[in-house]
Tab-separated table of C-alpha atoms in Angstrom:
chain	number	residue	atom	x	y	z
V	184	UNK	CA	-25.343	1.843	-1.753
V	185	UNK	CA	-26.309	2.315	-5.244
V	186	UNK	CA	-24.642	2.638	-8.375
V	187	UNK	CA	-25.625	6.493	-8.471
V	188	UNK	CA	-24.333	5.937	-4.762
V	189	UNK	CA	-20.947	5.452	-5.547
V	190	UNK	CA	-20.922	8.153	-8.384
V	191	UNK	CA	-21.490	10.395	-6.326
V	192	UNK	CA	-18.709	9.219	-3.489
V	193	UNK	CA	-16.125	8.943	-6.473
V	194	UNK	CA	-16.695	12.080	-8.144
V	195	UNK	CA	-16.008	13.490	-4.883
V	196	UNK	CA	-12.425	12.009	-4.764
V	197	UNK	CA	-11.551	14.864	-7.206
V	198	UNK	CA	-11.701	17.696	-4.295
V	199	UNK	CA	-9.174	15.441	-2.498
V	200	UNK	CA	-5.680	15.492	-0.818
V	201	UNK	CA	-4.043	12.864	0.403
V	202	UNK	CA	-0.444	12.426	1.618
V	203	UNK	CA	1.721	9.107	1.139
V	204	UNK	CA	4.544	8.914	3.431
V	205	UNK	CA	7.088	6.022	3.964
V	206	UNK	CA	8.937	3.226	1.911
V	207	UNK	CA	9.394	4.219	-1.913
V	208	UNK	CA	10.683	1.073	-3.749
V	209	UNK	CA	11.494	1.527	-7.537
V	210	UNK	CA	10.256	-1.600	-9.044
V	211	UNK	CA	12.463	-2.842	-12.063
V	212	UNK	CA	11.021	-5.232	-14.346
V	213	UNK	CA	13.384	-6.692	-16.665
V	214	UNK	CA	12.368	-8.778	-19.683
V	215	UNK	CA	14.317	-11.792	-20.516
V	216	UNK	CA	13.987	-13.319	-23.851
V	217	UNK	CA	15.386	-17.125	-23.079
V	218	UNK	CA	15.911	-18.098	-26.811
V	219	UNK	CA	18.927	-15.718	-26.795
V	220	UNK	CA	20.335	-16.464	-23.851
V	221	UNK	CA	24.457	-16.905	-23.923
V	222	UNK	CA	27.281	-18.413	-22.302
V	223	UNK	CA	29.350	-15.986	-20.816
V	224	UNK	CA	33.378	-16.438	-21.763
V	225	UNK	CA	34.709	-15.114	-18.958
V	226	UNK	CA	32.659	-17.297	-16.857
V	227	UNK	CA	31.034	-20.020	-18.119
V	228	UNK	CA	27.868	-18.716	-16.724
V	229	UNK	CA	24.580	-18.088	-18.779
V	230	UNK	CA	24.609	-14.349	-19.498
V	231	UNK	CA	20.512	-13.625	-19.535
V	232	UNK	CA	19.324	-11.244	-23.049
V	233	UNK	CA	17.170	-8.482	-21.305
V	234	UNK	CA	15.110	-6.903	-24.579
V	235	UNK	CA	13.530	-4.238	-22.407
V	236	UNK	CA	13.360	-2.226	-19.244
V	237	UNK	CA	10.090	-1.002	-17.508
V	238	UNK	CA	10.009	0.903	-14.847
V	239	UNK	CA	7.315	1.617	-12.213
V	240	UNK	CA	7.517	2.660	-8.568
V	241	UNK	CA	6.564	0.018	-5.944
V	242	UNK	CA	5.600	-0.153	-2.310
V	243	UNK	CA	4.311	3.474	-1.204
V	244	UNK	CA	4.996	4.479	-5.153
V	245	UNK	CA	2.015	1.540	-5.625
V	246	UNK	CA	-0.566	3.454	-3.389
V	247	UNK	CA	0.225	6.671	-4.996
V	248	UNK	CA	-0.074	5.120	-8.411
V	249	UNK	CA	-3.640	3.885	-7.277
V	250	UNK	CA	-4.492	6.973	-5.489
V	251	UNK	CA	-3.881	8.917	-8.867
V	252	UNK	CA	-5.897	6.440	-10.973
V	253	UNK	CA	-8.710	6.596	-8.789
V	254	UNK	CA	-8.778	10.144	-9.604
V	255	UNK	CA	-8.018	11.802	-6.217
V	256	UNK	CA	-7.043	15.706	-7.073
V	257	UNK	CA	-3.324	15.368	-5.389
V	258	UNK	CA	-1.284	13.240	-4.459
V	259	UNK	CA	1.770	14.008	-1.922
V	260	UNK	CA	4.650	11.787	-2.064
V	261	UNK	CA	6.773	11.815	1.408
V	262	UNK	CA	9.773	9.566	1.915
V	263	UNK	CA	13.933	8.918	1.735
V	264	UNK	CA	15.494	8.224	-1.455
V	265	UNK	CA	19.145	8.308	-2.304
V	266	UNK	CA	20.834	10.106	-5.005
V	267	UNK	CA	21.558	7.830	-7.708
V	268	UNK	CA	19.582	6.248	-10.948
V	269	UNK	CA	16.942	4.459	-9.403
V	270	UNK	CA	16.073	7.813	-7.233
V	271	UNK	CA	16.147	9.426	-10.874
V	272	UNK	CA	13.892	6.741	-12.462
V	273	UNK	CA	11.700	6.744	-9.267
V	274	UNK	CA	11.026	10.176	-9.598
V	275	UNK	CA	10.213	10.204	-13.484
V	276	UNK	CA	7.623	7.423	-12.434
V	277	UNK	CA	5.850	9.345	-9.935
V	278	UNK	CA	5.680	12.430	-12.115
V	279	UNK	CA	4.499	10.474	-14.888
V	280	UNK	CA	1.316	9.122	-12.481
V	281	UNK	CA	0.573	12.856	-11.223
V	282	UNK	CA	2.266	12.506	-7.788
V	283	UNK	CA	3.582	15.895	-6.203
V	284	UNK	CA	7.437	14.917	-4.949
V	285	UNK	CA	8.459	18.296	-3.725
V	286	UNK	CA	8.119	16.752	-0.407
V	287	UNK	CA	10.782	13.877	-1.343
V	288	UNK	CA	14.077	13.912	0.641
V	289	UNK	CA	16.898	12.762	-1.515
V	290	UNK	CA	20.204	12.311	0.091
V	291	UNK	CA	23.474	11.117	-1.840
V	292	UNK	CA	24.158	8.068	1.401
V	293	UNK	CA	21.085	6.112	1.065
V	294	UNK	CA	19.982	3.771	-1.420
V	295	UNK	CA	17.036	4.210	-3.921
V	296	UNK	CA	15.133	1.094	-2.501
V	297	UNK	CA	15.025	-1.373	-5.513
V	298	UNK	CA	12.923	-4.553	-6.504
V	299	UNK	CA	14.659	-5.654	-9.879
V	300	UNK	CA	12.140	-8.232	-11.371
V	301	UNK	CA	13.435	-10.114	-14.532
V	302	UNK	CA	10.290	-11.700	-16.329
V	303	UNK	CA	10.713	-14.543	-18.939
V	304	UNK	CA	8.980	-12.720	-22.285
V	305	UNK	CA	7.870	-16.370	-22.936
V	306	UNK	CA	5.719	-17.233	-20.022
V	307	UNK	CA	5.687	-13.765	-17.826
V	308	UNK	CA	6.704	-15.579	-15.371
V	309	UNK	CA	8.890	-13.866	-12.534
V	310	UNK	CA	13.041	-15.136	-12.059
V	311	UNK	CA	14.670	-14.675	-9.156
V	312	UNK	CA	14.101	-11.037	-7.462
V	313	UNK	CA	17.615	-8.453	-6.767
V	314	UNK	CA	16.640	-6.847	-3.914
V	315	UNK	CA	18.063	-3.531	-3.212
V	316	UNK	CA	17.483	-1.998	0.463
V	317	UNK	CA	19.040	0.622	3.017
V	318	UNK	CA	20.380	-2.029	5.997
V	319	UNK	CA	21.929	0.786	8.129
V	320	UNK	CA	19.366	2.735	10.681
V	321	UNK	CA	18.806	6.224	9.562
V	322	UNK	CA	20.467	8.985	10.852
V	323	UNK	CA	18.839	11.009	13.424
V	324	UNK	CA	19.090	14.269	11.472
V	325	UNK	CA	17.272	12.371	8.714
V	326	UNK	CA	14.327	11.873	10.737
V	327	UNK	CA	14.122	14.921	11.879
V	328	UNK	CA	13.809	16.371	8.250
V	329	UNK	CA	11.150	13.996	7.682
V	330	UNK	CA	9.048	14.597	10.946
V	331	UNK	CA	9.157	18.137	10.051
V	332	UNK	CA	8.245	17.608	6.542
V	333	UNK	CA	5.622	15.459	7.957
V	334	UNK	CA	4.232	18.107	10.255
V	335	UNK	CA	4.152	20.970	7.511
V	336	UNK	CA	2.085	18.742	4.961
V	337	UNK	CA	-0.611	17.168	7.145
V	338	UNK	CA	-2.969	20.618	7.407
V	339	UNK	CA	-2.938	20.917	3.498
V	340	UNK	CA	-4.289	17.059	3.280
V	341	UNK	CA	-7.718	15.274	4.077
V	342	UNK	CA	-5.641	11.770	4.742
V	343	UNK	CA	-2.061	10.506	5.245
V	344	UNK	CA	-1.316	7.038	4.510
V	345	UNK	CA	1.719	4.879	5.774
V	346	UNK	CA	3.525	2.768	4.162
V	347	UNK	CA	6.193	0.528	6.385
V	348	UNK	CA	7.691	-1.685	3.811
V	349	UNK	CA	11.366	-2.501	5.123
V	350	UNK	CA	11.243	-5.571	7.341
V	351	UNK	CA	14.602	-3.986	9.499
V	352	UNK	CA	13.943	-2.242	11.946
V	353	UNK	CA	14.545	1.414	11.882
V	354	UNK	CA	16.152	1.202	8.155
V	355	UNK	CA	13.328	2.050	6.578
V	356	UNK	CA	10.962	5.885	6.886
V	357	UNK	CA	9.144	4.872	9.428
V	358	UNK	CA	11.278	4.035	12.020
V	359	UNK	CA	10.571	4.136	15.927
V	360	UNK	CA	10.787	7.564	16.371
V	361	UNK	CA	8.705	8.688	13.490
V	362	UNK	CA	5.730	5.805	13.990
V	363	UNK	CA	5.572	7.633	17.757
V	364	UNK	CA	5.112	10.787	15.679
V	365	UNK	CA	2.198	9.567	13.554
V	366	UNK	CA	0.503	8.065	16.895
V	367	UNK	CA	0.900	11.826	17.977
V	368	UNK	CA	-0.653	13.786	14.834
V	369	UNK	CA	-3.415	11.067	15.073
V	370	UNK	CA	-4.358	11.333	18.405
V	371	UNK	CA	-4.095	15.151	18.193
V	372	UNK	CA	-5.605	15.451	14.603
V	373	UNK	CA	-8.599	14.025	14.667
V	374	UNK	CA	-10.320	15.227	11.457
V	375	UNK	CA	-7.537	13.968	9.509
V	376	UNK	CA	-7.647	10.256	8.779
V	377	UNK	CA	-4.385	8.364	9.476
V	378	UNK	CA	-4.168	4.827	7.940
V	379	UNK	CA	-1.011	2.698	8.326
V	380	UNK	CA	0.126	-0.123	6.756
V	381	UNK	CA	3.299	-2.566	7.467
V	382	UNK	CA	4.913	-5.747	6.504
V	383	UNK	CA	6.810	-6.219	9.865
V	384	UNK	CA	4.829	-3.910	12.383
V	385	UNK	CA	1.702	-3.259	12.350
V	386	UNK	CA	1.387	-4.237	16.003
V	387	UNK	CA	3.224	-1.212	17.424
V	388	UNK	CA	0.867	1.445	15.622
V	389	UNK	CA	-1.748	3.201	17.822
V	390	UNK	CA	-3.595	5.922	17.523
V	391	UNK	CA	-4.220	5.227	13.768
V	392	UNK	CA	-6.496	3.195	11.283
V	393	UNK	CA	-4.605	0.175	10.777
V	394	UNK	CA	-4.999	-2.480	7.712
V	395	UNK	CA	-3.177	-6.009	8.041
V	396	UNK	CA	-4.059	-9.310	6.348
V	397	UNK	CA	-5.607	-12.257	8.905
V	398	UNK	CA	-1.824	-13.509	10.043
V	399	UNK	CA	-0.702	-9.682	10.724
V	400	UNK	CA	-3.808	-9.519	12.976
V	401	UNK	CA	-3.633	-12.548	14.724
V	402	UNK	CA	0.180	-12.006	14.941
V	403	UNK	CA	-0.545	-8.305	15.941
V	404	UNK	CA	-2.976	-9.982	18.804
V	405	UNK	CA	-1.564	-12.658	19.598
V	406	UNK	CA	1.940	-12.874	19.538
V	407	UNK	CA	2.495	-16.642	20.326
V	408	UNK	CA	-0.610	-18.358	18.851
V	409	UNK	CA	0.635	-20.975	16.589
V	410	UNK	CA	-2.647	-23.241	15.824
V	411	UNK	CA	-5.007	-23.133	12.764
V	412	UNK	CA	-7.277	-19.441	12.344
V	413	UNK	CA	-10.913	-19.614	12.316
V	414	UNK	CA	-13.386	-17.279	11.777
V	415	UNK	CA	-13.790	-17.040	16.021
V	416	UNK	CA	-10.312	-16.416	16.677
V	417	UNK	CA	-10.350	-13.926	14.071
V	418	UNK	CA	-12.948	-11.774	14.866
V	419	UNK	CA	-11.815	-11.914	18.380
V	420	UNK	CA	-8.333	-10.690	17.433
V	421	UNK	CA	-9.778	-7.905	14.754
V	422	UNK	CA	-11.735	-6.535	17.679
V	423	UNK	CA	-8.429	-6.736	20.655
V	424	UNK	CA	-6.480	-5.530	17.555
V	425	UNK	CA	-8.864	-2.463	17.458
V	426	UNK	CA	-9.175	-1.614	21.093
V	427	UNK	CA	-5.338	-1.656	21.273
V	428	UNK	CA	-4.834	0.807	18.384
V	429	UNK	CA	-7.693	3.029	19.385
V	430	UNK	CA	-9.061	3.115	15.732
V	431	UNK	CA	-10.895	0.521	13.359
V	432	UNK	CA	-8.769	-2.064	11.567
V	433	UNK	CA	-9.085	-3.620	8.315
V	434	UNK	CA	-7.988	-7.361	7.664
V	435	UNK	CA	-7.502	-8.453	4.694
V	436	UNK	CA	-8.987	-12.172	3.998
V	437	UNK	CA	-7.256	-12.666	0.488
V	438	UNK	CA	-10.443	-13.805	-1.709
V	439	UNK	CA	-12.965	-13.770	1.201
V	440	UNK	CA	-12.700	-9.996	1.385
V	441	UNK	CA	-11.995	-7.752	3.940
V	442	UNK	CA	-13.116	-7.819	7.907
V	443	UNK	CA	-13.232	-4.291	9.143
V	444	UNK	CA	-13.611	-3.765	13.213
V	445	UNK	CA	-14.808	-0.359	14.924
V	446	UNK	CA	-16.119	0.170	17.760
V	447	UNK	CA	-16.566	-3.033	19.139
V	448	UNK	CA	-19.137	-3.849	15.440
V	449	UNK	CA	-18.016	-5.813	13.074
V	450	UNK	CA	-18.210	-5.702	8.787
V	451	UNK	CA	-17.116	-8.218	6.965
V	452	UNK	CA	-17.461	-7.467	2.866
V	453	UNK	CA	-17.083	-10.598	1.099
V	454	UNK	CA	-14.328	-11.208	-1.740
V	455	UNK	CA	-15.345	-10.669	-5.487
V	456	UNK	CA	-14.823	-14.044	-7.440
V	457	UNK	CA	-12.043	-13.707	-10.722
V	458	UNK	CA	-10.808	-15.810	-13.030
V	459	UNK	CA	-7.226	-16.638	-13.526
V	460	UNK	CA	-4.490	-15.736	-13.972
V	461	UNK	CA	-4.326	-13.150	-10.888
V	462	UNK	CA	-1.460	-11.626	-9.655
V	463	UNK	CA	-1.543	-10.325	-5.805
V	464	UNK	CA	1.913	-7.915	-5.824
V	465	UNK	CA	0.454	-5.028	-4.802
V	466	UNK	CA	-2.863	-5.641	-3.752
V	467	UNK	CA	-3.243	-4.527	-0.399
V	468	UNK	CA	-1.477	-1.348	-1.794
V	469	UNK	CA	-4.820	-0.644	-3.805
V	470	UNK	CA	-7.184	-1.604	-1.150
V	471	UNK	CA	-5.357	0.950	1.437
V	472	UNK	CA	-5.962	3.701	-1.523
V	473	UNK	CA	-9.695	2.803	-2.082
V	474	UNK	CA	-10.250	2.723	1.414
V	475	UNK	CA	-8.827	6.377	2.709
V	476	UNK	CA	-10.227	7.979	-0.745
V	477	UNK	CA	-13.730	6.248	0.297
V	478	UNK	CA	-13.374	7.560	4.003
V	479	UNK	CA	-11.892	11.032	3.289
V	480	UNK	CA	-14.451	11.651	0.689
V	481	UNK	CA	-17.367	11.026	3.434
V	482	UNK	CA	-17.584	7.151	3.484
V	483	UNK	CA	-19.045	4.731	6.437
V	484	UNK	CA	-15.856	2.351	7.353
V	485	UNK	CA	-18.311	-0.783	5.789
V	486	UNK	CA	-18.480	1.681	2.714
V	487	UNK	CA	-14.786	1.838	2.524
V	488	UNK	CA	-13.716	-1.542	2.505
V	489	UNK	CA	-16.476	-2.167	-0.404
V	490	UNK	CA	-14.564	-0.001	-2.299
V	491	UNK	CA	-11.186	-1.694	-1.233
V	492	UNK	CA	-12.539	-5.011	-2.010
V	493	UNK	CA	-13.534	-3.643	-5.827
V	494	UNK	CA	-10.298	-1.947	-6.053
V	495	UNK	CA	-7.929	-4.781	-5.545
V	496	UNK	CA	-11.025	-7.476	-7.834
V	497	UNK	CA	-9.656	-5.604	-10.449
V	498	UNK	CA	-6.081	-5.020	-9.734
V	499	UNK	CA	-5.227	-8.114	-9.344
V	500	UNK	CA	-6.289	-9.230	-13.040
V	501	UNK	CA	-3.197	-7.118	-13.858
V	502	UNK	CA	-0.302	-10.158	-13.882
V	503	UNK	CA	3.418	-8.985	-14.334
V	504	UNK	CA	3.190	-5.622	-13.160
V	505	UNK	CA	1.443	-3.569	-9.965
V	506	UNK	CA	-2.160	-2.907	-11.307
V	507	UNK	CA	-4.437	0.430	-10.495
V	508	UNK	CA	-7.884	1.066	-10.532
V	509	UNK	CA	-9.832	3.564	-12.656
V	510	UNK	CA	-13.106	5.100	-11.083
V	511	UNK	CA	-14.926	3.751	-14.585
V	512	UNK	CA	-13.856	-0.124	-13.827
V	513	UNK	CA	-14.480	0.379	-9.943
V	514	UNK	CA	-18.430	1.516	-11.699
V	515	UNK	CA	-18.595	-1.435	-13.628
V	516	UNK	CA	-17.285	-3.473	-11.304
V	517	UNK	CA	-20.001	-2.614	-8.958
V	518	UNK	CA	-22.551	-2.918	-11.692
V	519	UNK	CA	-21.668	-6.562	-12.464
V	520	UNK	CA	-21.502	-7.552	-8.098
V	521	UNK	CA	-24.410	-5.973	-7.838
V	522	UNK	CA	-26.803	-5.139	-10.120
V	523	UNK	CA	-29.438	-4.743	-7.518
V	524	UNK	CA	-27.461	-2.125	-5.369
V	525	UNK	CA	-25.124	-2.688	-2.057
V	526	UNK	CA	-25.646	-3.098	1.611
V	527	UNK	CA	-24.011	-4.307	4.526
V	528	UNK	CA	-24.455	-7.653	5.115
V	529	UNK	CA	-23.676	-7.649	8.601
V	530	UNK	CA	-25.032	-4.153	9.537
């Protein structure tokens, strides 16, 4: 791949669709000056000075953010929110990125999903996270709405990415009954690429493209392995990983890159070296948008995770909030790698 190359594959990202359903977390960053901290009176307690308020949305809201930064021509947003502030400030985010929401169910008995972040102004560095999450399984009817929202959206898009971000089971979108939906609109939509990613269970997709870092793939293979993970044992569970799902799987490897199986082949596309300070939140949120923009705009799966790896080089230079990618810094990102022009390594 050459510069001119990826030009080409990026301009192309304009002409896209792509539909985000799952977990939409508002995340609340709160900045704390410490020199005016007080003591409460009531209390006794230290009463913390917040001097401003950003908001942003998190977990699927950081793949649509990166999604619209990368310049992909529209963005679908598809998940549960409740009725209340954060919902409100959620939405105002998305719109503000380019996101479409009309496909957002908001309901006045759920939660807004909420990461509340207080940052000391004096170092950036984060406090103690308030954590605000749905811990009651969601209503049948709900899922209904969503599988049929789900179904109505998927011929107007060229991908649909997952996002399983609530550890309890069946709490969060993509609960039993709608991950055995997705396997179904994979297996029976073919042309359409499907790409799920989950904090808690990533081992029960199939029928998808999958992306987990090494310890969700060995977990995902392996249930009971407790020993040290080479590069062997790796590979080995990238590949059983694959045949499982029925579709290539991307592992992240942190800052050795990413290890994409298909087919029984193997790619691995090493890490890009930074300087600190990095900040990972949100990283393998911007490597799952570089990768379906790369493969729905014509890309080889080795192309893909290039792009995934230069996405998240850059995002992660971003500390104290969930960085994106432009298409411009992705270019001279590539330049810089690779002056000389791209190609697989293990092709």
């Amino acid at each position: 791949m050459t510069l001119e190359d990826l030009q080409t594959l990026l301009h192309k990202f304009a002409d896209l669709s792509i539909l985000v359903v799952g977990d939409y977390f508002l995340d609340r960053y709160l900045i704390i000056d410490p020199d005016l901290a007080e003591v409460s009176l009531e209390t006794g307690l230290e009463a913390c000075q917040v001097i401003q308020i950003r908001n942003s949305p998190g977990a699927a809201g950081t793949v649509t953010s990166n999604l619209c930064a990368l310049g992909v021509g529209r963005v679908r947003a598809l998940g549960i929110i409740g009725d209340d502030g954060q919902g409100h400030d959620l939405k105002a985010g998305l719109r503000a990125t380019g996101v479409d929401i009309e496909d957002l169910i908001e309901v006045p008995d759920r939660f807004t999903p909420t990461y509340t972040k207080p940052l000391l102004q004096t170092t950036g560095g984060e406090m103690e996270r308030l954590d605000i999450k749905n811990r009651t399984p969601v209503p049948s009817s709900l899922e209904t709405r969503l599988i049929n929202a789900l179904r109505k959206a998927v011929p107007h898009v060229q991908g649909i990415i997952v996002l399983d971000q609530v550890q309890e089971r069946n709490c969060g979108v993509i609960t039993d009954r709608v991950r055995e939906e997705i396997a179904h609109l994979g297996r029976t939509c073919p042309q359409h690429i499907f790409f799920a990613d989950s904090r808690t269970h990533i081992g029960e997709f199939r029928d998808v493209i999958v992306k987990s870092n090494r310890e969700e793939a060995v977990r995902a293979s392996l249930a009971h392995h407790a020993g040290p993970v080479d590069w062997t044992l790796l590979t080995t569970c990238a590949r059983t990983f694959s045949k499982r799902t029925g579709r290539p799987v991307y592992t992240t490897l942190g800052p050795h890159g990413i290890l994409c199986a298909e087919a029984g082949d193997l790619h691995h596309i090493p890490g890009i070296p930074v300087p600190d300070p990095i900040d990972i939140t949100g990283a393998g949120d911007s490597v799952s948008a570089g990768v379906v923009s790369a493969l729905c705009a014509g890309a080889s799966f080795a192309e893909a995770a290039l792009l995934g790896v230069l996405v998240s080089s850059i995002t992660i230079q971003q500390p104290g909030t969930t960085g994106t990618a432009s298409s411009d810094q992705v270019l001279q990102r590539f330049a810089r790698t690779y002056p000389h022009g791209w190609s697989d390594p293990t092709a």
